[in-house]
């Protein structure tokens, strides 16, 4: 029995097929062939023959289109797959009202592709040369900043399973190529193995599909590079290149051909830049501003560990972590750190996890200590632009709120209530006529204890912990960037409670009469 959604998709495909049939396309099943009239750069009309295939992914992906006969001698270059299918739309083209579902628009797009191919894709700046080569497994890592001016042989470093290879940028002189008088093969030592050759091949006007198409781009170094690959010295090629207004980097594996004598096989590697600018691309727009802010996170437990992680990811590099407890196995289900950090101070475990992100953590100060005295609190506030209180301890929270008001430095307190059903974030001191939201009524409720630990354990689930950290981070960024757009209290209902907290969602209402955010 055919299901309703299958009937809908079948009907949509049938409409597409009928429209193409009216344009003289013929064929069986999901593949149709037919004529396409397009205009050359000089204005001459030409008729091509193309093949259109609705794949299983249609209509959520474009149909595959191949040019069987362009109508003129035409060599495909860019914007195509290795199997000959045309790349007609960017991968991020919205599926809603997908342009490829309109056969007329599809044919116009193919005609434009043919015209652009004949013209050599003027102004095109897509840096995707790896798509035209067979793919190698694993990933190659490089620091674009350190390789910007490097040319020649450099060392590499691989993981034990060779799935990840790092181009170190450290120069290594290659062995000397023997001249014609010396026919013997030179001895290749360990320091001359697994090297990479880094070069700038300039503007690329045609795809690189094999060694024959790459060799001319290597210029006068081509002969030496070929010999080094054949001798087993160079295993990777790292090539900087340009296309239009953009620059790219192509990482290749290179080895002697197993089937063709005196030939070289190249494959494209997935490559990734490890430099700090690239690592920060996804960190948000406030990264540069946050780099100079000093933040203390008091409490490196469940919520505090994720608060520190989020702030660090968004650009805060000067951070003090304050907590007096060790990480226990029972903490792990709600904590940023994992099993290898059990038994370490929580502040050390969090610092270790921050270091795993690949950024400099020398500005992170892990203090394995408890905050108990007014002097400690005042000193901490004076040395930081903001203190985040994630202790979940009423005494510590009261102490920090008092210190914030005393020295006029910002304190943000975050806590989860009702076993994670409500998240609350308060900022101290108040600004102007601000007021905090009234306390949420109700006690701590049922709690349990862990064997070997006198402290009560809340039943807050991990999702509420992470949501609390996110809300605290939002308030912290608002204060650190001086946007001051958020009220003194943020209250988020995760699980509906009694009125007035019986509706899920974030309450951004300011307590001042008539004031809303």
Short mmCIF file of C-alpha atoms in Angstrom, two decimals:
data_model
loop_
_atom_site.label_atom_id
_atom_site.label_comp_id
_atom_site.label_asym_id
_atom_site.label_seq_id
_atom_site.Cartn_x
_atom_site.Cartn_y
_atom_site.Cartn_z
CA UNK A 1 0.00 0.00 0.00
CA UNK A 2 1.41 3.35 -1.06
CA UNK A 3 1.71 5.87 1.75
CA UNK A 4 0.38 9.41 1.43
CA UNK A 5 3.80 11.08 1.42
CA UNK A 6 5.00 8.68 -1.28
CA UNK A 7 2.00 9.58 -3.45
CA UNK A 8 2.73 13.30 -2.98
CA UNK A 9 6.37 12.93 -4.00
CA UNK A 10 5.45 10.73 -6.96
CA UNK A 11 2.96 13.33 -8.16
CA UNK A 12 5.57 16.09 -7.87
CA UNK A 13 8.07 14.07 -9.89
CA UNK A 14 5.42 13.34 -12.52
CA UNK A 15 4.67 17.06 -12.94
CA UNK A 16 8.40 17.75 -13.41
CA UNK A 17 8.62 14.95 -15.99
CA UNK A 18 5.61 16.20 -17.97
CA UNK A 19 6.95 19.75 -18.19
CA UNK A 20 10.29 18.48 -19.52
CA UNK A 21 8.46 16.26 -21.99
CA UNK A 22 6.82 19.36 -23.48
CA UNK A 23 10.37 20.65 -24.07
CA UNK A 24 11.09 17.52 -26.16
CA UNK A 25 12.79 15.56 -23.39
CA UNK A 26 12.31 11.81 -23.55
CA UNK A 27 13.32 8.85 -21.45
CA UNK A 28 12.20 6.26 -18.96
CA UNK A 29 11.84 6.31 -15.20
CA UNK A 30 13.66 9.27 -13.61
CA UNK A 31 16.20 10.04 -16.37
CA UNK A 32 15.27 12.24 -19.32
CA UNK A 33 17.35 13.48 -22.25
CA UNK A 34 16.63 16.40 -24.47
CA UNK A 35 17.79 19.54 -26.31
CA UNK A 36 18.84 22.79 -24.67
CA UNK A 37 19.26 25.98 -26.64
CA UNK A 38 21.93 28.33 -25.25
CA UNK A 39 23.86 31.34 -26.48
CA UNK A 40 27.61 31.53 -26.77
CA UNK A 41 29.60 34.53 -25.57
CA UNK A 42 29.51 36.00 -29.07
CA UNK A 43 25.72 35.68 -29.26
CA UNK A 44 25.59 32.59 -31.50
CA UNK A 45 22.77 30.17 -30.67
CA UNK A 46 23.83 26.58 -30.03
CA UNK A 47 21.79 23.47 -29.20
CA UNK A 48 23.20 21.14 -26.56
CA UNK A 49 21.95 17.73 -25.45
CA UNK A 50 21.64 17.21 -21.71
CA UNK A 51 20.54 14.48 -19.35
CA UNK A 52 18.42 15.21 -16.27
CA UNK A 53 18.03 12.62 -13.50
CA UNK A 54 15.76 12.98 -10.51
CA UNK A 55 17.66 11.20 -7.76
CA UNK A 56 16.16 9.71 -4.61
CA UNK A 57 16.92 13.00 -2.84
CA UNK A 58 14.70 15.06 -5.18
CA UNK A 59 13.01 17.52 -4.50
CA UNK A 60 15.17 18.22 -1.44
CA UNK A 61 18.25 18.30 -3.69
CA UNK A 62 18.60 19.34 -7.34
CA UNK A 63 18.33 16.73 -10.05
CA UNK A 64 21.62 15.54 -11.51
CA UNK A 65 22.38 17.20 -14.84
CA UNK A 66 25.03 16.03 -17.29
CA UNK A 67 26.00 17.57 -20.63
CA UNK A 68 26.07 14.82 -23.27
CA UNK A 69 26.90 17.21 -26.12
CA UNK A 70 27.50 20.93 -25.65
CA UNK A 71 26.83 21.64 -29.34
CA UNK A 72 30.40 22.97 -29.73
CA UNK A 73 33.80 21.64 -28.63
CA UNK A 74 33.71 22.53 -24.95
CA UNK A 75 35.89 21.19 -22.13
CA UNK A 76 34.20 21.33 -18.70
CA UNK A 77 36.31 23.04 -16.05
CA UNK A 78 34.87 24.27 -12.76
CA UNK A 79 31.56 23.75 -10.95
CA UNK A 80 31.11 20.06 -11.68
CA UNK A 81 31.49 16.77 -9.89
CA UNK A 82 34.08 14.15 -10.82
CA UNK A 83 31.31 11.98 -12.31
CA UNK A 84 30.36 14.77 -14.72
CA UNK A 85 27.29 16.09 -12.90
CA UNK A 86 26.99 19.88 -12.95
CA UNK A 87 27.07 21.99 -9.78
CA UNK A 88 24.28 24.45 -10.47
CA UNK A 89 23.35 25.86 -7.06
CA UNK A 90 25.28 26.46 -3.84
CA UNK A 91 24.75 23.87 -1.12
CA UNK A 92 23.05 26.46 1.12
CA UNK A 93 20.31 27.30 -1.40
CA UNK A 94 16.98 27.18 0.53
CA UNK A 95 14.82 24.17 -0.23
CA UNK A 96 11.63 26.17 0.25
CA UNK A 97 10.48 27.13 -3.24
CA UNK A 98 13.56 25.33 -4.57
CA UNK A 99 14.51 26.82 -7.95
CA UNK A 100 15.38 23.41 -9.39
CA UNK A 101 11.77 22.25 -9.08
CA UNK A 102 10.86 24.64 -11.90
CA UNK A 103 12.08 22.96 -15.11
CA UNK A 104 12.28 26.29 -16.95
CA UNK A 105 14.56 27.77 -14.28
CA UNK A 106 16.62 24.58 -14.25
CA UNK A 107 17.20 24.77 -18.01
CA UNK A 108 18.10 28.45 -17.83
CA UNK A 109 20.62 27.62 -15.11
CA UNK A 110 22.21 24.92 -17.26
CA UNK A 111 22.40 27.33 -20.22
CA UNK A 112 24.16 29.88 -18.00
CA UNK A 113 26.56 27.15 -16.81
CA UNK A 114 27.50 26.37 -20.43
CA UNK A 115 28.06 30.04 -21.25
CA UNK A 116 30.20 30.54 -18.12
CA UNK A 117 32.25 27.45 -18.94
CA UNK A 118 32.95 28.74 -22.45
CA UNK A 119 33.98 32.12 -20.99
CA UNK A 120 36.32 30.50 -18.43
CA UNK A 121 34.21 31.47 -15.40
CA UNK A 122 35.29 35.13 -15.23
CA UNK A 123 35.25 36.59 -11.74
CA UNK A 124 34.64 33.20 -10.16
CA UNK A 125 36.40 32.77 -6.81
CA UNK A 126 35.32 29.33 -5.58
CA UNK A 127 38.32 27.70 -3.87
CA UNK A 128 37.28 24.05 -4.00
CA UNK A 129 40.01 22.34 -6.03
CA UNK A 130 39.79 19.20 -3.86
CA UNK A 131 36.45 18.25 -5.44
CA UNK A 132 38.10 17.46 -8.78
CA UNK A 133 40.46 14.82 -7.37
CA UNK A 134 40.00 11.39 -5.79
CA UNK A 135 39.72 11.68 -2.03
CA UNK A 136 42.28 10.38 0.46
CA UNK A 137 41.26 9.31 3.95
CA UNK A 138 42.06 11.21 7.13
CA UNK A 139 42.66 14.91 7.62
CA UNK A 140 45.65 17.21 7.20
CA UNK A 141 46.12 20.03 9.70
CA UNK A 142 48.15 23.17 9.06
CA UNK A 143 48.67 26.62 10.53
CA UNK A 144 47.96 29.06 7.71
CA UNK A 145 49.75 31.91 9.48
CA UNK A 146 53.00 29.97 9.90
CA UNK A 147 52.86 28.56 6.35
CA UNK A 148 52.13 31.91 4.69
CA UNK A 149 55.68 32.39 3.39
CA UNK A 150 57.05 28.83 3.57
CA UNK A 151 58.40 27.22 0.41
CA UNK A 152 59.99 23.80 0.15
CA UNK A 153 60.26 20.73 2.38
CA UNK A 154 58.85 20.70 5.90
CA UNK A 155 58.34 18.01 8.49
CA UNK A 156 55.05 16.38 9.35
CA UNK A 157 53.64 14.75 12.47
CA UNK A 158 51.04 11.97 12.42
CA UNK A 159 48.81 10.35 15.00
CA UNK A 160 49.49 6.64 15.67
CA UNK A 161 46.69 5.58 13.31
CA UNK A 162 47.82 8.12 10.67
CA UNK A 163 44.29 9.50 10.41
CA UNK A 164 45.47 12.98 11.32
CA UNK A 165 48.66 14.49 9.88
CA UNK A 166 49.98 17.89 10.95
CA UNK A 167 52.15 19.98 8.63
CA UNK A 168 54.54 21.43 11.17
CA UNK A 169 56.06 24.22 9.09
CA UNK A 170 59.51 23.23 10.37
CA UNK A 171 61.93 23.26 7.44
CA UNK A 172 63.82 20.09 6.54
CA UNK A 173 66.48 20.09 3.84
CA UNK A 174 65.72 17.22 1.41
CA UNK A 175 68.37 14.73 0.27
CA UNK A 176 70.44 15.79 -2.72
CA UNK A 177 69.24 14.42 -6.01
CA UNK A 178 72.06 12.41 -7.68
CA UNK A 179 73.31 13.68 -11.00
CA UNK A 180 73.55 11.58 -14.12
CA UNK A 181 77.12 10.47 -13.37
CA UNK A 182 76.02 8.82 -10.14
CA UNK A 183 73.44 6.19 -10.97
CA UNK A 184 73.18 4.81 -7.46
CA UNK A 185 70.16 5.49 -5.28
CA UNK A 186 70.95 7.68 -2.27
CA UNK A 187 70.25 6.37 1.21
CA UNK A 188 67.07 7.91 2.62
CA UNK A 189 67.30 8.29 6.40
CA UNK A 190 64.45 8.66 8.92
CA UNK A 191 64.65 12.46 8.91
CA UNK A 192 63.98 12.39 5.17
CA UNK A 193 60.74 10.40 5.43
CA UNK A 194 57.12 11.59 5.59
CA UNK A 195 57.94 15.14 4.47
CA UNK A 196 55.64 17.67 2.85
CA UNK A 197 56.40 20.15 0.11
CA UNK A 198 54.82 23.59 0.54
CA UNK A 199 54.48 25.90 -2.45
CA UNK A 200 52.46 28.78 -3.87
CA UNK A 201 51.10 27.89 -7.32
CA UNK A 202 49.46 31.27 -7.93
CA UNK A 203 46.26 31.82 -9.92
CA UNK A 204 44.56 28.59 -10.97
CA UNK A 205 42.54 28.78 -14.18
CA UNK A 206 41.71 25.09 -14.58
CA UNK A 207 41.03 22.28 -12.11
CA UNK A 208 43.87 20.02 -11.00
CA UNK A 209 42.84 16.46 -11.85
CA UNK A 210 46.11 14.53 -11.85
CA UNK A 211 49.89 14.89 -11.70
CA UNK A 212 50.03 15.90 -15.38
CA UNK A 213 47.79 18.92 -14.75
CA UNK A 214 49.62 19.84 -11.53
CA UNK A 215 53.20 19.56 -12.81
CA UNK A 216 53.20 22.78 -14.89
CA UNK A 217 51.97 24.77 -11.88
CA UNK A 218 55.00 23.73 -9.84
CA UNK A 219 57.35 25.55 -12.20
CA UNK A 220 61.07 24.88 -11.90
CA UNK A 221 60.57 22.75 -8.78
CA UNK A 222 58.49 20.12 -10.61
CA UNK A 223 61.44 17.86 -11.45
CA UNK A 224 62.84 17.86 -7.91
CA UNK A 225 59.41 17.35 -6.36
CA UNK A 226 58.71 14.43 -8.67
CA UNK A 227 62.03 12.82 -7.75
CA UNK A 228 61.39 13.33 -4.02
CA UNK A 229 57.98 11.70 -4.31
CA UNK A 230 59.44 8.79 -6.27
CA UNK A 231 62.18 8.32 -3.67
CA UNK A 232 59.63 8.15 -0.84
CA UNK A 233 60.78 11.44 0.72
CA UNK A 234 57.79 13.71 0.07
CA UNK A 235 54.39 12.22 0.85
CA UNK A 236 52.29 15.40 0.99
CA UNK A 237 51.91 18.51 -1.14
CA UNK A 238 50.49 21.66 0.47
CA UNK A 239 49.66 24.20 -2.21
CA UNK A 240 48.55 27.78 -1.71
CA UNK A 241 46.57 29.14 -4.65
CA UNK A 242 44.24 31.92 -5.73
CA UNK A 243 40.99 32.09 -7.65
CA UNK A 244 39.69 35.54 -8.37
CA UNK A 245 39.44 37.50 -5.14
CA UNK A 246 39.82 34.44 -2.88
CA UNK A 247 42.75 32.36 -1.74
CA UNK A 248 42.74 28.66 -0.93
CA UNK A 249 44.94 25.81 0.16
CA UNK A 250 45.01 22.35 -1.38
CA UNK A 251 46.50 19.41 0.55
CA UNK A 252 47.42 16.31 -1.43
CA UNK A 253 48.92 12.92 -0.81
CA UNK A 254 51.50 11.98 -3.43
CA UNK A 255 53.08 8.61 -4.17
CA UNK A 256 54.55 6.69 -7.10
CA UNK A 257 51.88 5.02 -9.22
CA UNK A 258 51.41 1.32 -8.56
CA UNK A 259 50.25 0.70 -12.13
CA UNK A 260 52.05 3.24 -14.33
CA UNK A 261 55.82 3.45 -14.33
CA UNK A 262 57.38 6.89 -13.83
CA UNK A 263 53.97 8.30 -12.91
CA UNK A 264 52.68 9.84 -9.70
CA UNK A 265 49.27 9.45 -8.10
CA UNK A 266 47.78 12.35 -6.16
CA UNK A 267 44.70 12.44 -3.94
CA UNK A 268 43.00 15.31 -2.16
CA UNK A 269 42.95 15.37 1.63
CA UNK A 270 40.42 17.06 3.81
CA UNK A 271 42.46 19.92 5.23
CA UNK A 272 41.85 22.27 8.16
CA UNK A 273 43.58 25.41 9.38
CA UNK A 274 44.56 25.35 13.07
CA UNK A 275 45.48 29.02 13.37
CA UNK A 276 43.80 31.18 16.02
CA UNK A 277 41.94 33.41 13.51
CA UNK A 278 40.26 30.35 12.00
CA UNK A 279 39.45 28.88 15.42
CA UNK A 280 37.70 32.14 16.31
CA UNK A 281 35.55 32.40 13.17
CA UNK A 282 32.61 30.76 14.97
CA UNK A 283 33.12 32.46 18.34
CA UNK A 284 30.82 35.44 17.77
CA UNK A 285 31.28 39.13 17.05
CA UNK A 286 32.34 40.17 20.58
CA UNK A 287 35.51 38.06 20.68
CA UNK A 288 38.01 40.89 20.36
CA UNK A 289 36.23 42.98 22.98
CA UNK A 290 36.07 40.12 25.47
CA UNK A 291 39.75 39.21 25.17
CA UNK A 292 40.79 41.98 27.60
CA UNK A 293 38.01 41.48 30.14
CA UNK A 294 38.85 39.79 33.46
CA UNK A 295 36.23 37.33 34.69
CA UNK A 296 36.12 35.14 37.79
CA UNK A 297 33.90 32.07 37.95
CA UNK A 298 33.26 31.03 41.54
CA UNK A 299 32.11 27.43 41.63
CA UNK A 300 33.56 25.10 39.00
CA UNK A 301 30.94 22.41 39.44
CA UNK A 302 28.15 21.49 37.07
CA UNK A 303 26.89 24.95 36.05
CA UNK A 304 30.19 26.76 36.65
CA UNK A 305 32.22 24.40 34.46
CA UNK A 306 29.97 25.08 31.48
CA UNK A 307 29.86 28.83 32.21
CA UNK A 308 33.67 28.90 32.09
CA UNK A 309 33.64 26.86 28.89
CA UNK A 310 31.13 29.13 27.12
CA UNK A 311 32.87 32.34 28.16
CA UNK A 312 36.24 30.99 27.09
CA UNK A 313 34.87 29.86 23.72
CA UNK A 314 33.42 33.33 23.15
CA UNK A 315 36.74 35.05 23.74
CA UNK A 316 37.33 35.59 27.48
CA UNK A 317 41.01 34.73 28.00
CA UNK A 318 41.67 36.25 31.45
CA UNK A 319 39.75 34.03 33.81
CA UNK A 320 40.02 32.96 37.44
CA UNK A 321 38.35 29.71 38.49
CA UNK A 322 37.55 29.37 42.19
CA UNK A 323 36.47 26.07 43.77
CA UNK A 324 37.70 23.95 46.69
CA UNK A 325 36.37 20.53 45.65
CA UNK A 326 37.82 17.54 43.82
CA UNK A 327 36.06 16.01 40.83
CA UNK A 328 34.16 12.85 41.77
CA UNK A 329 32.80 10.12 39.45
CA UNK A 330 29.27 11.14 40.39
CA UNK A 331 29.93 14.67 39.12
CA UNK A 332 30.68 13.57 35.57
CA UNK A 333 27.14 13.23 34.24
CA UNK A 334 26.61 16.99 34.74
CA UNK A 335 30.19 18.28 34.49
CA UNK A 336 32.29 19.55 31.60
CA UNK A 337 35.25 17.30 32.51
CA UNK A 338 35.42 13.56 31.90
CA UNK A 339 36.72 10.39 33.53
CA UNK A 340 40.46 11.16 33.12
CA UNK A 341 40.04 14.17 35.45
CA UNK A 342 38.49 12.32 38.40
CA UNK A 343 40.44 13.04 41.57
CA UNK A 344 41.80 16.36 40.30
CA UNK A 345 40.60 19.70 41.65
CA UNK A 346 37.56 20.80 39.67
CA UNK A 347 39.32 24.03 38.69
CA UNK A 348 42.25 22.06 37.25
CA UNK A 349 39.90 19.73 35.37
CA UNK A 350 38.04 22.67 33.80
CA UNK A 351 41.31 24.37 32.85
CA UNK A 352 42.44 21.15 31.19
CA UNK A 353 39.27 20.96 29.16
CA UNK A 354 39.67 24.58 28.06
CA UNK A 355 43.20 23.79 26.88
CA UNK A 356 41.75 21.06 24.65
CA UNK A 357 40.17 23.78 22.51
CA UNK A 358 43.59 24.76 21.21
CA UNK A 359 43.74 28.29 22.64
CA UNK A 360 46.30 29.76 25.02
CA UNK A 361 45.22 29.11 28.62
CA UNK A 362 48.08 30.93 30.36
CA UNK A 363 45.54 33.61 31.36
CA UNK A 364 43.38 31.04 33.19
CA UNK A 365 44.13 30.89 36.92
CA UNK A 366 42.73 27.76 38.65
CA UNK A 367 42.43 28.36 42.41
CA UNK A 368 41.67 25.29 44.49
CA UNK A 369 40.17 27.17 47.40
CA UNK A 370 36.88 28.18 49.02
CA UNK A 371 35.49 31.71 49.08
CA UNK A 372 34.35 32.41 52.64
CA UNK A 373 35.46 35.83 53.89
CA UNK A 374 34.49 39.41 52.99
CA UNK A 375 38.15 40.23 52.35
CA UNK A 376 38.42 37.40 49.79
CA UNK A 377 35.25 38.57 48.05
CA UNK A 378 36.24 42.24 47.90
CA UNK A 379 39.73 41.41 46.64
CA UNK A 380 38.27 39.13 43.94
CA UNK A 381 35.82 41.80 42.77
CA UNK A 382 38.48 44.51 42.57
CA UNK A 383 40.72 42.36 40.37
CA UNK A 384 38.00 41.43 37.88
CA UNK A 385 35.52 43.15 35.61
CA UNK A 386 32.87 40.55 36.45
CA UNK A 387 32.38 37.69 38.88
CA UNK A 388 29.99 34.85 38.04
CA UNK A 389 28.65 33.09 41.11
CA UNK A 390 27.82 29.49 40.18
CA UNK A 391 28.21 28.05 43.67
CA UNK A 392 24.55 27.31 44.31
CA UNK A 393 25.41 28.16 47.92
CA UNK A 394 23.27 30.77 49.66
CA UNK A 395 26.10 32.02 51.90
CA UNK A 396 28.59 32.42 49.07
CA UNK A 397 25.96 34.14 46.90
CA UNK A 398 25.07 36.60 49.68
CA UNK A 399 28.75 37.34 50.27
CA UNK A 400 29.42 38.06 46.58
CA UNK A 401 26.27 40.15 46.18
CA UNK A 402 27.32 42.27 49.17
CA UNK A 403 30.88 42.63 47.80
CA UNK A 404 29.57 43.67 44.39
CA UNK A 405 27.46 46.43 45.88
CA UNK A 406 30.29 47.49 48.19
CA UNK A 407 32.95 47.95 45.48
CA UNK A 408 30.49 48.61 42.61
CA UNK A 409 31.67 45.72 40.46
CA UNK A 410 29.33 43.38 38.61
CA UNK A 411 28.32 40.02 40.05
CA UNK A 412 26.07 37.57 38.24
CA UNK A 413 24.51 34.80 40.29
CA UNK A 414 23.08 31.75 38.54
CA UNK A 415 21.14 28.93 40.13
CA UNK A 416 18.70 26.17 39.23
CA UNK A 417 15.59 25.72 41.34
CA UNK A 418 12.82 23.15 41.60
CA UNK A 419 15.17 20.35 40.47
CA UNK A 420 16.01 22.21 37.28
CA UNK A 421 12.46 23.30 36.54
CA UNK A 422 13.39 26.98 36.92
CA UNK A 423 16.63 28.78 36.08
CA UNK A 424 17.37 32.11 37.67
CA UNK A 425 20.11 34.64 36.91
CA UNK A 426 20.49 37.84 38.97
CA UNK A 427 22.87 40.75 38.41
CA UNK A 428 24.30 42.87 41.21
CA UNK A 429 24.46 45.77 41.93
CA UNK A 430 21.20 47.16 40.58
CA UNK A 431 21.25 50.00 38.08
CA UNK A 432 19.12 53.03 38.83
CA UNK A 433 15.55 52.07 39.75
CA UNK A 434 15.94 48.40 38.85
CA UNK A 435 14.54 45.72 41.13
CA UNK A 436 15.11 41.99 41.23
CA UNK A 437 12.31 39.57 40.53
CA UNK A 438 10.72 38.30 43.74
CA UNK A 439 12.09 35.00 45.06
CA UNK A 440 10.52 31.85 43.67
CA UNK A 441 8.58 30.29 46.57
CA UNK A 442 9.31 26.81 47.74
CA UNK A 443 12.16 25.00 49.45
CA UNK A 444 14.92 22.85 48.06
CA UNK A 445 12.61 19.85 47.88
CA UNK A 446 13.74 16.26 48.04
CA UNK A 447 17.46 15.74 47.75
CA UNK A 448 19.69 12.73 47.98
CA UNK A 449 23.20 12.14 49.24
CA UNK A 450 26.09 10.35 47.61
CA UNK A 451 27.96 7.60 49.46
CA UNK A 452 31.07 9.05 51.04
CA UNK A 453 29.86 12.64 50.63
CA UNK A 454 27.85 14.65 53.15
CA UNK A 455 26.78 17.33 50.67
CA UNK A 456 23.24 16.94 49.31
CA UNK A 457 22.88 16.16 45.62
CA UNK A 458 20.16 17.93 43.65
CA UNK A 459 18.09 16.09 41.07
CA UNK A 460 18.70 18.72 38.39
CA UNK A 461 19.14 17.00 34.98
CA UNK A 462 22.10 17.81 32.69
CA UNK A 463 19.93 19.69 30.19
CA UNK A 464 18.90 22.21 32.86
CA UNK A 465 22.54 22.62 33.92
CA UNK A 466 23.59 23.53 30.40
CA UNK A 467 20.58 25.82 29.96
CA UNK A 468 21.54 27.62 33.17
CA UNK A 469 25.12 28.08 31.98
CA UNK A 470 23.86 29.47 28.68
CA UNK A 471 21.61 31.99 30.40
CA UNK A 472 24.37 33.09 32.77
CA UNK A 473 26.75 33.48 29.83
CA UNK A 474 24.20 35.63 28.04
CA UNK A 475 23.94 37.93 31.05
CA UNK A 476 27.72 38.01 31.42
CA UNK A 477 28.30 39.00 27.78
CA UNK A 478 25.66 41.71 28.07
CA UNK A 479 27.53 43.19 31.05
CA UNK A 480 31.06 42.73 29.71
CA UNK A 481 30.26 44.38 26.37
CA UNK A 482 28.48 47.25 28.14
CA UNK A 483 25.32 46.64 26.14
CA UNK A 484 23.25 46.67 29.34
CA UNK A 485 20.18 45.47 27.45
CA UNK A 486 19.06 42.83 29.95
CA UNK A 487 17.15 43.36 33.20
CA UNK A 488 18.51 42.59 36.66
CA UNK A 489 16.79 39.19 36.78
CA UNK A 490 16.38 36.57 34.08
CA UNK A 491 13.95 33.79 34.92
CA UNK A 492 13.47 30.81 32.62
CA UNK A 493 10.80 28.21 33.24
CA UNK A 494 11.97 24.83 31.96
CA UNK A 495 9.12 22.82 33.48
CA UNK A 496 5.87 24.67 34.26
CA UNK A 497 5.25 25.29 37.95
CA UNK A 498 2.34 26.90 39.76
CA UNK A 499 1.27 30.41 38.68
CA UNK A 500 2.86 32.78 37.81
CA UNK A 501 5.59 30.35 36.66
CA UNK A 502 3.22 28.03 34.82
CA UNK A 503 4.33 28.89 31.26
CA UNK A 504 7.53 27.60 29.69
CA UNK A 505 9.96 30.21 28.45
CA UNK A 506 12.25 33.06 29.37
CA UNK A 507 10.88 35.95 31.39
CA UNK A 508 12.63 39.16 30.32
CA UNK A 509 10.16 41.52 31.96
CA UNK A 510 11.81 44.28 33.97
CA UNK A 511 10.30 44.82 37.41
CA UNK A 512 9.99 48.57 36.84
CA UNK A 513 6.38 49.60 36.03
CA UNK A 514 5.71 49.72 32.30
CA UNK A 515 9.24 48.59 31.45
CA UNK A 516 9.83 45.55 29.23
CA UNK A 517 12.85 44.21 27.34
#
